[in-house]
Short mmCIF file of N, CA and C in Angstrom, two decimals:
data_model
loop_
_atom_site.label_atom_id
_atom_site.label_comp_id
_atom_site.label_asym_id
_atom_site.label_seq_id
_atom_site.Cartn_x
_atom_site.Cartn_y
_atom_site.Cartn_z
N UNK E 100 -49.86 67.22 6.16
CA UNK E 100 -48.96 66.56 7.10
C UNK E 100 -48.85 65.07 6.80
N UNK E 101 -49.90 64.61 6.24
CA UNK E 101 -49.61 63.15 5.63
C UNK E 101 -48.45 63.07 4.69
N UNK E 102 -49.05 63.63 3.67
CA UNK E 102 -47.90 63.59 2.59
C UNK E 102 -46.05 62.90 3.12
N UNK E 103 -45.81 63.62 3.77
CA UNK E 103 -44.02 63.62 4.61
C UNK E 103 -44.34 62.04 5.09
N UNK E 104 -45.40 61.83 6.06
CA UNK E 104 -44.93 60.18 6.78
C UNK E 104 -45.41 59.18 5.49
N UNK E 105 -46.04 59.46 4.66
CA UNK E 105 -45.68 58.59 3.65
C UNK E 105 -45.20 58.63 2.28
N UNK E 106 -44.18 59.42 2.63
CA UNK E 106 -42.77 59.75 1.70
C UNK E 106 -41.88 59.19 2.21
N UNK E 107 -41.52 59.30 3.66
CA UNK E 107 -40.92 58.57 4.18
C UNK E 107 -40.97 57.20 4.33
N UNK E 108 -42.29 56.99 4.45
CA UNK E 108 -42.17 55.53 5.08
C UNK E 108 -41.68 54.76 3.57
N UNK E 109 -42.21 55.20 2.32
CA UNK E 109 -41.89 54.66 1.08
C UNK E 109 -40.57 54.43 1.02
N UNK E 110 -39.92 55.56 1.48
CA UNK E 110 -38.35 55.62 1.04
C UNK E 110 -38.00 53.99 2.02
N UNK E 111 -38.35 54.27 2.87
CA UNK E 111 -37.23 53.50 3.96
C UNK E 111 -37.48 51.73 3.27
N UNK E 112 -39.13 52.02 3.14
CA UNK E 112 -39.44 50.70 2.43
C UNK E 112 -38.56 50.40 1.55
N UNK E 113 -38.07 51.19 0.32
CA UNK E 113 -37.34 50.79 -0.85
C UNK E 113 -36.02 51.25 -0.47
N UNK E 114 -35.45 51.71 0.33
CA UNK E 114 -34.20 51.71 1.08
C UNK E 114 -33.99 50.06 1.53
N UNK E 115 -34.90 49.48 2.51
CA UNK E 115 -34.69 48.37 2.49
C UNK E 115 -34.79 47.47 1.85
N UNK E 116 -35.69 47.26 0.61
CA UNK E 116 -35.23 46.42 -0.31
C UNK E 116 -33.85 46.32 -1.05
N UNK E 117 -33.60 47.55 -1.23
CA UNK E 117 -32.02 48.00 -2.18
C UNK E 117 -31.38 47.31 -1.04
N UNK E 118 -31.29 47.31 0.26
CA UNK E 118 -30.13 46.29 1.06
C UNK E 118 -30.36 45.18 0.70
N UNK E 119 -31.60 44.21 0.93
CA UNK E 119 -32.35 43.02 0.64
C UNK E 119 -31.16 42.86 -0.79
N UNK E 120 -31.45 43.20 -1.69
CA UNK E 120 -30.88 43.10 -2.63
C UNK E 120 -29.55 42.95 -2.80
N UNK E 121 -28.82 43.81 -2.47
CA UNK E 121 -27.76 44.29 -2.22
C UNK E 121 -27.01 42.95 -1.41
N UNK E 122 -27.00 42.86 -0.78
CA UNK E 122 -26.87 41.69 0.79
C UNK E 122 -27.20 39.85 -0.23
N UNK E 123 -28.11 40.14 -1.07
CA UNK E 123 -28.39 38.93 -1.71
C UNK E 123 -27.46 38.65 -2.93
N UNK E 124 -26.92 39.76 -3.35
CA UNK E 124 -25.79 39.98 -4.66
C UNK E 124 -24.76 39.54 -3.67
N UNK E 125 -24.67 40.54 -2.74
CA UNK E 125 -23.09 39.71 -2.25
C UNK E 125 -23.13 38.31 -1.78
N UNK E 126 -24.09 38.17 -1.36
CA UNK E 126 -24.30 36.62 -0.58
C UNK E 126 -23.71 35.64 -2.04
N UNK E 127 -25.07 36.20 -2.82
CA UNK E 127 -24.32 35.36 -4.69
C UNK E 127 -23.39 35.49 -5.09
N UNK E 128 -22.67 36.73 -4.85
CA UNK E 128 -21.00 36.42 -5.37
C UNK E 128 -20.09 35.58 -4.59
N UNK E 129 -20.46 35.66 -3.11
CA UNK E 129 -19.82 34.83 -2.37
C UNK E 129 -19.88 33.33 -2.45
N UNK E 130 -21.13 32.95 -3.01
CA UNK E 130 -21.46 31.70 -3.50
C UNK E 130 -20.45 31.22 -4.92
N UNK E 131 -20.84 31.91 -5.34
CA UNK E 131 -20.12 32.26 -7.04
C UNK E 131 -18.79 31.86 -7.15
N UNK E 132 -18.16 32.68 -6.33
CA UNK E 132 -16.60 32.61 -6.17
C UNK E 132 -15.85 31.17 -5.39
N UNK E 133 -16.78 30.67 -4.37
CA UNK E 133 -16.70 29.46 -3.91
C UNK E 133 -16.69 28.61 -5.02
N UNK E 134 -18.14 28.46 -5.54
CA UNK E 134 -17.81 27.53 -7.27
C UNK E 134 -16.89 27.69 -7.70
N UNK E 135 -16.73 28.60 -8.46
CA UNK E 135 -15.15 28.91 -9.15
C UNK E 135 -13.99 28.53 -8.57
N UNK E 136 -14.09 28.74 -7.34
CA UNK E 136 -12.23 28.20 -6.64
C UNK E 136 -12.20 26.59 -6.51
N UNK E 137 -13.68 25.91 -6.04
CA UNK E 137 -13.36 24.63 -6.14
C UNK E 137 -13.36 23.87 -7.68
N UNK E 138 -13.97 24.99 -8.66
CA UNK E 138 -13.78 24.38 -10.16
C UNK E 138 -12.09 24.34 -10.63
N UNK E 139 -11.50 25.45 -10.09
CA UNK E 139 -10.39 25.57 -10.51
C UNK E 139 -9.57 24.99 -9.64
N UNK E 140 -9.63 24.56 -8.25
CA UNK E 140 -8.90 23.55 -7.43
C UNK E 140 -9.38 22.01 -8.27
N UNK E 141 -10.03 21.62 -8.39
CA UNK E 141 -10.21 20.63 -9.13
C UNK E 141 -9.44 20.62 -10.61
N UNK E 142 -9.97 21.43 -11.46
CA UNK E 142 -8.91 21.27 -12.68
C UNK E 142 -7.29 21.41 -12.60
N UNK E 143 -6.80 21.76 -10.98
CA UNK E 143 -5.60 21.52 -10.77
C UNK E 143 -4.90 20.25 -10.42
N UNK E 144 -5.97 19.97 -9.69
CA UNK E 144 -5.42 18.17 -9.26
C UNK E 144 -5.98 17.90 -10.45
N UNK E 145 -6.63 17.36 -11.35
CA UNK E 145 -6.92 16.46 -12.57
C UNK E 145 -5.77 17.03 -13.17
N UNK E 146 -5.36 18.07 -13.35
CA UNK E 146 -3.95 18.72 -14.60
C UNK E 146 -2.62 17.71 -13.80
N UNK E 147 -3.03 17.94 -12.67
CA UNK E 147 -1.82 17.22 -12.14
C UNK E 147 -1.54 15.63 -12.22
N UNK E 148 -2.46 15.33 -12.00
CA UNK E 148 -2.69 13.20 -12.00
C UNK E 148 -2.11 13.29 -13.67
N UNK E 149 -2.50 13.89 -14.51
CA UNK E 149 -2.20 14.01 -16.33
C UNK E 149 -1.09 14.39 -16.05
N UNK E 150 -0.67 15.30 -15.83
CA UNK E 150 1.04 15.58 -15.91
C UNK E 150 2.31 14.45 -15.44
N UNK E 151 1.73 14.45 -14.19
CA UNK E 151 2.78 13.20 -13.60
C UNK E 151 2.00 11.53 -13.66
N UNK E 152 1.36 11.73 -14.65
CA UNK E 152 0.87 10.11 -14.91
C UNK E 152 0.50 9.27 -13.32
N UNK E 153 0.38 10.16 -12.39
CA UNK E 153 -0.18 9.30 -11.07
C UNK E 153 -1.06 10.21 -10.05
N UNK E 154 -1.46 9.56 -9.64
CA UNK E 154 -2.51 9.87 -8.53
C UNK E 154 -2.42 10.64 -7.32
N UNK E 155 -2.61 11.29 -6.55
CA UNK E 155 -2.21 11.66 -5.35
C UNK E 155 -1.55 12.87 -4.94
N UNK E 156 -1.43 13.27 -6.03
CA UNK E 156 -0.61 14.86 -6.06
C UNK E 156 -1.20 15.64 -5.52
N UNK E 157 -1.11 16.56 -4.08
CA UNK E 157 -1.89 17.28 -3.28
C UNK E 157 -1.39 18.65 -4.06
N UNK E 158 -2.56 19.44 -4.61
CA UNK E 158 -2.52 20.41 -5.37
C UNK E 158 -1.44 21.10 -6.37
N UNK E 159 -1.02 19.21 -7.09
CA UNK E 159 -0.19 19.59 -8.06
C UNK E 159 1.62 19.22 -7.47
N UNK E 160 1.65 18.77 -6.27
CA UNK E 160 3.10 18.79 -5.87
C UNK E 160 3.69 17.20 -6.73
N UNK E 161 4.49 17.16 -7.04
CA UNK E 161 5.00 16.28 -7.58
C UNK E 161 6.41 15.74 -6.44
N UNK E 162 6.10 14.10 -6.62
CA UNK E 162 7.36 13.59 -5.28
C UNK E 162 7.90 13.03 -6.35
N UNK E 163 9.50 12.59 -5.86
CA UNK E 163 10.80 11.56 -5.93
C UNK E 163 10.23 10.24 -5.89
N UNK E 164 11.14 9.47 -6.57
CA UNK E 164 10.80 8.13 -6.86
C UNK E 164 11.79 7.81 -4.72
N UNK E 165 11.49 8.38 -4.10
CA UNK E 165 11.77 7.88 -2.82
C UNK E 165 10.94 7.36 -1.50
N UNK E 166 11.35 6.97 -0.82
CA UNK E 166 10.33 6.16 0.35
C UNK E 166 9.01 7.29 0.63
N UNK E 167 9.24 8.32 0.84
CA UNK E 167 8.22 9.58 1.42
C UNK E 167 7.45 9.77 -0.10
N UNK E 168 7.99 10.06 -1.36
CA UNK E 168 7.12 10.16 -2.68
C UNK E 168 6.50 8.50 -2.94
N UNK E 169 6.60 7.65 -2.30
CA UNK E 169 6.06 6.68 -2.95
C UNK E 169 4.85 6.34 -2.18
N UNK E 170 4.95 6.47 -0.27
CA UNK E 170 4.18 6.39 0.20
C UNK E 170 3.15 7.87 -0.28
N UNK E 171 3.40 8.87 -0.34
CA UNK E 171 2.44 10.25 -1.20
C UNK E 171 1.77 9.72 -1.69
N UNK E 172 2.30 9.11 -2.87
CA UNK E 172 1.87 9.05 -4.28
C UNK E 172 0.74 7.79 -3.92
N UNK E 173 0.73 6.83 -2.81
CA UNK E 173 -0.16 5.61 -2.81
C UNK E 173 -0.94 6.09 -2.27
N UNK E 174 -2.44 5.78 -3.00
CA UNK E 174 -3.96 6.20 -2.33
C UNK E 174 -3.96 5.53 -0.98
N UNK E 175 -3.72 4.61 -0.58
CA UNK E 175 -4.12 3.94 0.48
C UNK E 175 -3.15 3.96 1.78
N UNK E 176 -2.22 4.91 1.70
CA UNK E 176 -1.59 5.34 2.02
C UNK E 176 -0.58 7.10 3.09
N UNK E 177 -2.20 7.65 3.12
CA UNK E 177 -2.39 9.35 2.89
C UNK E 177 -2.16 9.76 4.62
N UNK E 178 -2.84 8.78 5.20
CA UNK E 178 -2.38 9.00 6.79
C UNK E 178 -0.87 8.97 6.96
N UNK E 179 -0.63 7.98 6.56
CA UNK E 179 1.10 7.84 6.72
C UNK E 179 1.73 9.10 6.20
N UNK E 180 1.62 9.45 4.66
CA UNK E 180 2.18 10.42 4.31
C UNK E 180 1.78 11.92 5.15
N UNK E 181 0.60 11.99 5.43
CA UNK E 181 0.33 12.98 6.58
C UNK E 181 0.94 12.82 8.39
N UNK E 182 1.07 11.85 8.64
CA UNK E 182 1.73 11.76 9.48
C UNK E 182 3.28 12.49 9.67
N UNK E 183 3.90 11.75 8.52
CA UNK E 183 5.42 12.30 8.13
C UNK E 183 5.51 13.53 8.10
N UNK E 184 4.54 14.34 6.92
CA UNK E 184 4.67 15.78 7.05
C UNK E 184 4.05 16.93 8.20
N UNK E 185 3.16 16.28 8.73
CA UNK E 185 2.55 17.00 10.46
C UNK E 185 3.86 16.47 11.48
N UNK E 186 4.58 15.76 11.60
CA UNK E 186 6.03 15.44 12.31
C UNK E 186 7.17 16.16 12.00
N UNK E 187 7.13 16.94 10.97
CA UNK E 187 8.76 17.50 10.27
C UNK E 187 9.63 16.28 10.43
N UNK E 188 8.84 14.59 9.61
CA UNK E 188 9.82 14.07 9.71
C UNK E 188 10.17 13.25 7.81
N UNK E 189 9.85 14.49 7.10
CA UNK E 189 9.79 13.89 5.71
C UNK E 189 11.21 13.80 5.53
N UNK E 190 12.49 14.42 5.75
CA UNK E 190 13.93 14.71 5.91
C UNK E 190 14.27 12.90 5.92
N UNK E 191 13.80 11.89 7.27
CA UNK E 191 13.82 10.46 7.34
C UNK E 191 13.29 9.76 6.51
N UNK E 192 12.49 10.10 5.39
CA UNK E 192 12.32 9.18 4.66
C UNK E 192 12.81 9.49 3.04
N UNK E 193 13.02 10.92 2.77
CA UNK E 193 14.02 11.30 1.52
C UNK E 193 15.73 11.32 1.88
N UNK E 194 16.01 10.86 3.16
CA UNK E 194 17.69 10.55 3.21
C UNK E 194 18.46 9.46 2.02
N UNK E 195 19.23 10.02 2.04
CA UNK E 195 20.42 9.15 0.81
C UNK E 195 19.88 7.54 1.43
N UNK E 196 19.85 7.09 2.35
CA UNK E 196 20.17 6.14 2.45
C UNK E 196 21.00 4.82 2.35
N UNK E 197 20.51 3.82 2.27
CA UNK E 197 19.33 2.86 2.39
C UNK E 197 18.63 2.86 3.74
N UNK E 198 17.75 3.05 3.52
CA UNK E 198 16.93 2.31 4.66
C UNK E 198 15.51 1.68 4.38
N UNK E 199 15.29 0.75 5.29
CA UNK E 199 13.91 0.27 5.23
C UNK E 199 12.81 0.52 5.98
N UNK E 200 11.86 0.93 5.24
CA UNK E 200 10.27 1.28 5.84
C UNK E 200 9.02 0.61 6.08
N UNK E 201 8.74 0.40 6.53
CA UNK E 201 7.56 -0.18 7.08
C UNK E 201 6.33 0.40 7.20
N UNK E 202 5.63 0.97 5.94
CA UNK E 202 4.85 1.79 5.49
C UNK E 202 3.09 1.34 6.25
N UNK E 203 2.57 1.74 6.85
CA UNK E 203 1.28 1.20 7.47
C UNK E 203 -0.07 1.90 6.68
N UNK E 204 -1.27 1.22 6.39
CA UNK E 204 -1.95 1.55 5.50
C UNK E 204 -3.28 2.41 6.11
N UNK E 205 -4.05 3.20 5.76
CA UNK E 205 -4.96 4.02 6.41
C UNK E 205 -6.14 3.38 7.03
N UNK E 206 -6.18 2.05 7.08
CA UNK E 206 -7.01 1.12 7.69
C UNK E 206 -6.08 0.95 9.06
N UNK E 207 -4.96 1.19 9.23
CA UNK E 207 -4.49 0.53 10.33
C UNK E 207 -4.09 1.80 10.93
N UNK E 208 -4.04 3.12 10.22
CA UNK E 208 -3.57 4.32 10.80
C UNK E 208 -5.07 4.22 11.71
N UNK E 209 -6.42 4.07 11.00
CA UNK E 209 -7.84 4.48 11.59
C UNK E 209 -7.90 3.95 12.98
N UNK E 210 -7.50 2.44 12.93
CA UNK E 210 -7.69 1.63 13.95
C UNK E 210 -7.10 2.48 14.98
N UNK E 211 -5.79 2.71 14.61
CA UNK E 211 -4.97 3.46 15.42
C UNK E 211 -5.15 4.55 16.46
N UNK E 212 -5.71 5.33 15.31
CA UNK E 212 -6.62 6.87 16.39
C UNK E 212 -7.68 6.07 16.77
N UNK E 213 -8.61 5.74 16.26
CA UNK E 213 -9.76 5.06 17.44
C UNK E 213 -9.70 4.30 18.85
N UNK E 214 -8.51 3.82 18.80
CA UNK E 214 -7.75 3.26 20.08
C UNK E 214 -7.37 4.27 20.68
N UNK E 215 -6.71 5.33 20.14
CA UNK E 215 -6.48 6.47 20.79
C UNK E 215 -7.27 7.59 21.35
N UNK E 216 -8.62 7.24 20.80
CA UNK E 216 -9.56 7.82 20.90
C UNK E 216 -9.42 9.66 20.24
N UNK E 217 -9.02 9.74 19.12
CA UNK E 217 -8.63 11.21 18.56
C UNK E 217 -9.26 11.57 17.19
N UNK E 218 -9.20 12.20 16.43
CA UNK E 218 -9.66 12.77 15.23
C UNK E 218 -8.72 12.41 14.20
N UNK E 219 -9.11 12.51 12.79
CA UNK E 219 -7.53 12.68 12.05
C UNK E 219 -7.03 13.82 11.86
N UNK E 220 -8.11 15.08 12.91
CA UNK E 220 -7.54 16.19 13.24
C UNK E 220 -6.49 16.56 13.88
N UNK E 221 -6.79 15.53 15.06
CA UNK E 221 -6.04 15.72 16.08
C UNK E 221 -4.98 14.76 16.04
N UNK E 222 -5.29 13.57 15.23
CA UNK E 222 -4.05 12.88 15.00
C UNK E 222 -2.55 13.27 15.16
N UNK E 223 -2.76 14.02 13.87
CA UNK E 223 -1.15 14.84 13.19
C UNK E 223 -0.77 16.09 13.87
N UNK E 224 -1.60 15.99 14.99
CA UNK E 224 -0.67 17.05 16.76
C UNK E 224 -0.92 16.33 17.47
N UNK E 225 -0.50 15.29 17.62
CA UNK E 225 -0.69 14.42 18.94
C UNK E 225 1.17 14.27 18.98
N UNK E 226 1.35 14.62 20.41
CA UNK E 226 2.32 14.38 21.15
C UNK E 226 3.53 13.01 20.47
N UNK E 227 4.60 13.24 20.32
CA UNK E 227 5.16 11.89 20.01
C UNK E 227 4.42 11.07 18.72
N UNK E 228 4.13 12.15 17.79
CA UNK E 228 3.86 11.62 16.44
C UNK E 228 5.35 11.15 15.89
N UNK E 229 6.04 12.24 15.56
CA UNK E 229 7.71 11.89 15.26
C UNK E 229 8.17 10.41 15.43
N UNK E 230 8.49 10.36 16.69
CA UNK E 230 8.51 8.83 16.91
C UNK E 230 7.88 7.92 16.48
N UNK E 231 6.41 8.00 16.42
CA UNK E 231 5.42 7.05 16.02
C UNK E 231 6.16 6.63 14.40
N UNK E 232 5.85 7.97 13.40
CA UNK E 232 6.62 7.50 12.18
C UNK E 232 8.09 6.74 12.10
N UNK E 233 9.35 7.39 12.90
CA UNK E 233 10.43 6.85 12.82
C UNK E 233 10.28 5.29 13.52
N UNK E 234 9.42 5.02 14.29
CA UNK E 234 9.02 3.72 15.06
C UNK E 234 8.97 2.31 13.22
N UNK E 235 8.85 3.28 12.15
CA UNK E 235 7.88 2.56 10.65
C UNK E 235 9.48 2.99 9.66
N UNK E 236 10.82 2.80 10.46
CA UNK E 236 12.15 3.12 9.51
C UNK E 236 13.10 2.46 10.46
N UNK E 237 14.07 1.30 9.88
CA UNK E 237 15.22 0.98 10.25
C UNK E 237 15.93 1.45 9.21
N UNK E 238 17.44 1.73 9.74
CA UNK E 238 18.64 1.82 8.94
C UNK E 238 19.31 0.65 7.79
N UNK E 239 19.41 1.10 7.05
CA UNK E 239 20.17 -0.14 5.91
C UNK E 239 18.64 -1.26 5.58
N UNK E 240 19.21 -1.83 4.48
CA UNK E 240 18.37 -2.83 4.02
C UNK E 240 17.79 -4.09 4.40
N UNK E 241 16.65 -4.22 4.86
CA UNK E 241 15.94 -5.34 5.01
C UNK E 241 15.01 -5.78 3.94
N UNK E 242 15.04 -7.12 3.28
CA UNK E 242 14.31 -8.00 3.23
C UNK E 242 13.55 -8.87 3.54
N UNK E 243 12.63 -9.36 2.72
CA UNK E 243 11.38 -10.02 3.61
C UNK E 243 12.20 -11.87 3.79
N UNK E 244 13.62 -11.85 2.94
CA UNK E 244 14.59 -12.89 3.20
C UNK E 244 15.26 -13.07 4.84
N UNK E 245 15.74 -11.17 4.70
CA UNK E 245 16.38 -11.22 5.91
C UNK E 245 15.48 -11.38 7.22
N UNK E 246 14.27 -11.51 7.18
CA UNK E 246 13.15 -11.31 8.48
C UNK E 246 13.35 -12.88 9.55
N UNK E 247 14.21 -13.11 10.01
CA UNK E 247 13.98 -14.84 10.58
C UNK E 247 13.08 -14.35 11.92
N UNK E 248 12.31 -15.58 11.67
CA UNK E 248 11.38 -15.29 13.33
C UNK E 248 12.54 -14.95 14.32
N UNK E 249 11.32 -13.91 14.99
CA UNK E 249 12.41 -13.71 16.53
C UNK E 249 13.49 -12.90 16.36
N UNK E 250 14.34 -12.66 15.18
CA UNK E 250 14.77 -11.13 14.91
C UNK E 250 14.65 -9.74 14.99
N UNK E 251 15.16 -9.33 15.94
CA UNK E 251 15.06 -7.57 16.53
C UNK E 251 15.28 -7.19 15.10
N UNK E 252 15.01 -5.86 15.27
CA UNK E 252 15.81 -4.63 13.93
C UNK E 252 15.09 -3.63 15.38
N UNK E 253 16.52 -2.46 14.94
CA UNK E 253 15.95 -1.20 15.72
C UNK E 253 15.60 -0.21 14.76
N UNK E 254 14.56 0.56 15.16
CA UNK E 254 13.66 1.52 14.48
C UNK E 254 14.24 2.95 14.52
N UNK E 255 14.57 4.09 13.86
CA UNK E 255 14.88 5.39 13.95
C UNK E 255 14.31 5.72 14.94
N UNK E 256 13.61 5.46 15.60
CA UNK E 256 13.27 5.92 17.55
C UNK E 256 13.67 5.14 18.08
N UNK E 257 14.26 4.24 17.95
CA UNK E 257 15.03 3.46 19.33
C UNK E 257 14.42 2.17 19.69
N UNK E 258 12.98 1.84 19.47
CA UNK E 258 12.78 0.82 19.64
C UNK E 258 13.02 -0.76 18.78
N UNK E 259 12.67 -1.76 19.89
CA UNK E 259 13.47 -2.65 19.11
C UNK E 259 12.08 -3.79 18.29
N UNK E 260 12.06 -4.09 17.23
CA UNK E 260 10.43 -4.97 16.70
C UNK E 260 11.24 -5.37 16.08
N UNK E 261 10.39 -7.02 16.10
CA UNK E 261 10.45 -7.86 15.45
C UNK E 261 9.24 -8.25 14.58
N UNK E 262 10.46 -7.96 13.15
CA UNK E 262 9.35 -7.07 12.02
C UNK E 262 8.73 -8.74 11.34
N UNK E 263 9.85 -9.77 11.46
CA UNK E 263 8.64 -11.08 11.07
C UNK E 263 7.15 -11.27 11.35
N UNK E 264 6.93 -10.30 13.08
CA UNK E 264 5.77 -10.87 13.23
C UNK E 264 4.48 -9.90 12.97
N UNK E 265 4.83 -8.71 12.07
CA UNK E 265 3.65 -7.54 11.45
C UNK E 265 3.07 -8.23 10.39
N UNK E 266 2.11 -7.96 10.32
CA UNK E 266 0.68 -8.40 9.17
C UNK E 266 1.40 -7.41 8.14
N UNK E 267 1.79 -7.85 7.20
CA UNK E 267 2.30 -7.81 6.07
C UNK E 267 1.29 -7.93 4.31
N UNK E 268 1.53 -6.72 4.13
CA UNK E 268 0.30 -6.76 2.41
C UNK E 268 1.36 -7.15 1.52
N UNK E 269 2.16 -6.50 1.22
CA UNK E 269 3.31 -6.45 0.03
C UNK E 269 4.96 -6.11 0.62
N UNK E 270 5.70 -7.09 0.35
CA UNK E 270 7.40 -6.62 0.96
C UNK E 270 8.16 -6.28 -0.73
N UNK E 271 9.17 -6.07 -0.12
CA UNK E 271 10.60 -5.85 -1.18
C UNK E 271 10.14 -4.93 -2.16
N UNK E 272 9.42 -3.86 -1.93
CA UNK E 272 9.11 -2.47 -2.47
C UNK E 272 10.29 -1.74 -3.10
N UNK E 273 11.04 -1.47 -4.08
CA UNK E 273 12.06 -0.62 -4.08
C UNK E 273 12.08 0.58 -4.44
N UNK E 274 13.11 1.70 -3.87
CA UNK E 274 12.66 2.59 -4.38
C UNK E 274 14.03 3.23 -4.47
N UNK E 275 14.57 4.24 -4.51
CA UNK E 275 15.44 5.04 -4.67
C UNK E 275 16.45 4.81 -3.50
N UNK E 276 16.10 5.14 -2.59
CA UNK E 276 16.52 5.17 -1.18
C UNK E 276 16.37 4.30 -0.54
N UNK E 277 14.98 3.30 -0.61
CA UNK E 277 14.77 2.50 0.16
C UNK E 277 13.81 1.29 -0.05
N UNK E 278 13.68 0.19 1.17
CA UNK E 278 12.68 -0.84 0.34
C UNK E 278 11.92 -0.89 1.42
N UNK E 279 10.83 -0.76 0.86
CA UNK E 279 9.35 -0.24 1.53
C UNK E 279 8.60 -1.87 1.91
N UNK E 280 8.06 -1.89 3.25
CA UNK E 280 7.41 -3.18 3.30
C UNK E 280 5.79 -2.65 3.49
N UNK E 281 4.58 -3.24 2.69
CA UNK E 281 3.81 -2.69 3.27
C UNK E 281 2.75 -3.05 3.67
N UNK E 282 2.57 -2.58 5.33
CA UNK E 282 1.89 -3.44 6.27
C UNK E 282 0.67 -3.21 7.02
N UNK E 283 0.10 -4.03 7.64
CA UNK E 283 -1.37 -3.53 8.22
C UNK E 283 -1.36 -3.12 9.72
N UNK E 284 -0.43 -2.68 10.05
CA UNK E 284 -0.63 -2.05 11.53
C UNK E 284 -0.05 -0.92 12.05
N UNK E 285 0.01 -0.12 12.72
CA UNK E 285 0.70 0.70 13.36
C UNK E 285 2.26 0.99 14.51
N UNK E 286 3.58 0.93 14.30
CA UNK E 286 4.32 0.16 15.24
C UNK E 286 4.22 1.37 16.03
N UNK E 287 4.15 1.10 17.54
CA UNK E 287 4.32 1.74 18.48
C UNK E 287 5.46 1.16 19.12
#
């Protein structure tokens, strides 16, 4: 009568190792395959920065020499361009144009949500994003000539700024469509 309970008990023993095992292979392929997808997501963006001679290409997309591909394409720049595309408002910045943009940099997007108290999760669904971007586009051409103190320009949302008085990095940007000013704050 011995014999049977330790036949059994053997089996179940090496029954459970073969899972042990088993459970540890898949765990390793699952590991495995993770490596591999971020090896090969990586050799896609590096193929890509080589192909289009620039930086910033989110898994290979290539932009227009226009206001929305130029802000893309600038590292310092990625909130903004995420902004635009979490808004469905990339359409306003690849229009025929002219118009001028007022491109804000990811130091001033940060400030931005931290005042707001949000994530850069939650950023790009926050209520009245749309606006926020079109608040950073007037119609037709401005220069950092045409800026006289105390000069309105109205913004593709309606409001009215006076763009002389924004902290300013670089103006008279050109691009296809438009001339990009680019600045350190957020217009609300």
């Amino acid at each position: 009568s011995s014999l049977p309970f330790s036949h059994y008990n053997t089996h179940t023993h090496t029954h459970a190792r073969t899972m042990f095992a088993l459970q540890s292979q898949i765990a390793g392929a699952k590991v495995v395959s993770k490596v591999v997808a971020k090896k090969q997501q990586r050799s896609t963006v590096v193929s890509a920065k080589i192909s289009h001679g620039k930086g910033g290409e989110e898994g290979g997309r290539s932009f227009n020499n226009d206001a929305f591909g130029m802000i893309c394409k600038a590292a310092s720049y990625s909130m903004m361009g995420n902004a635009i595309t979490a808004s469905g408002e990339e359409e306003t910045f690849t229009q025929e144009g002219p118009i001028t943009v007022f491109a804000a940099d990811d130091d001033a997007f940060g400030d931005f949500i931290k005042t707001k108290g949000v994530s850069k999760m939650d950023f790009v669904k926050m209520d009245g994003l749309g606006d926020i971007v079109k608040n950073h586009v007037v119609k037709g051409t401005v220069t950092k000539a045409d800026m006289a103190a105390g000069k309105e320009f109205e913004t593709l949302a309606g409001n009215k700024v006076v763009v002389a008085d924004l902290p300013f990095k670089k103006n008279d940007i050109k691009v296809d469509n438009a001339t990009i000013h680019a600045i350190k704050t957020v217009i609300v």
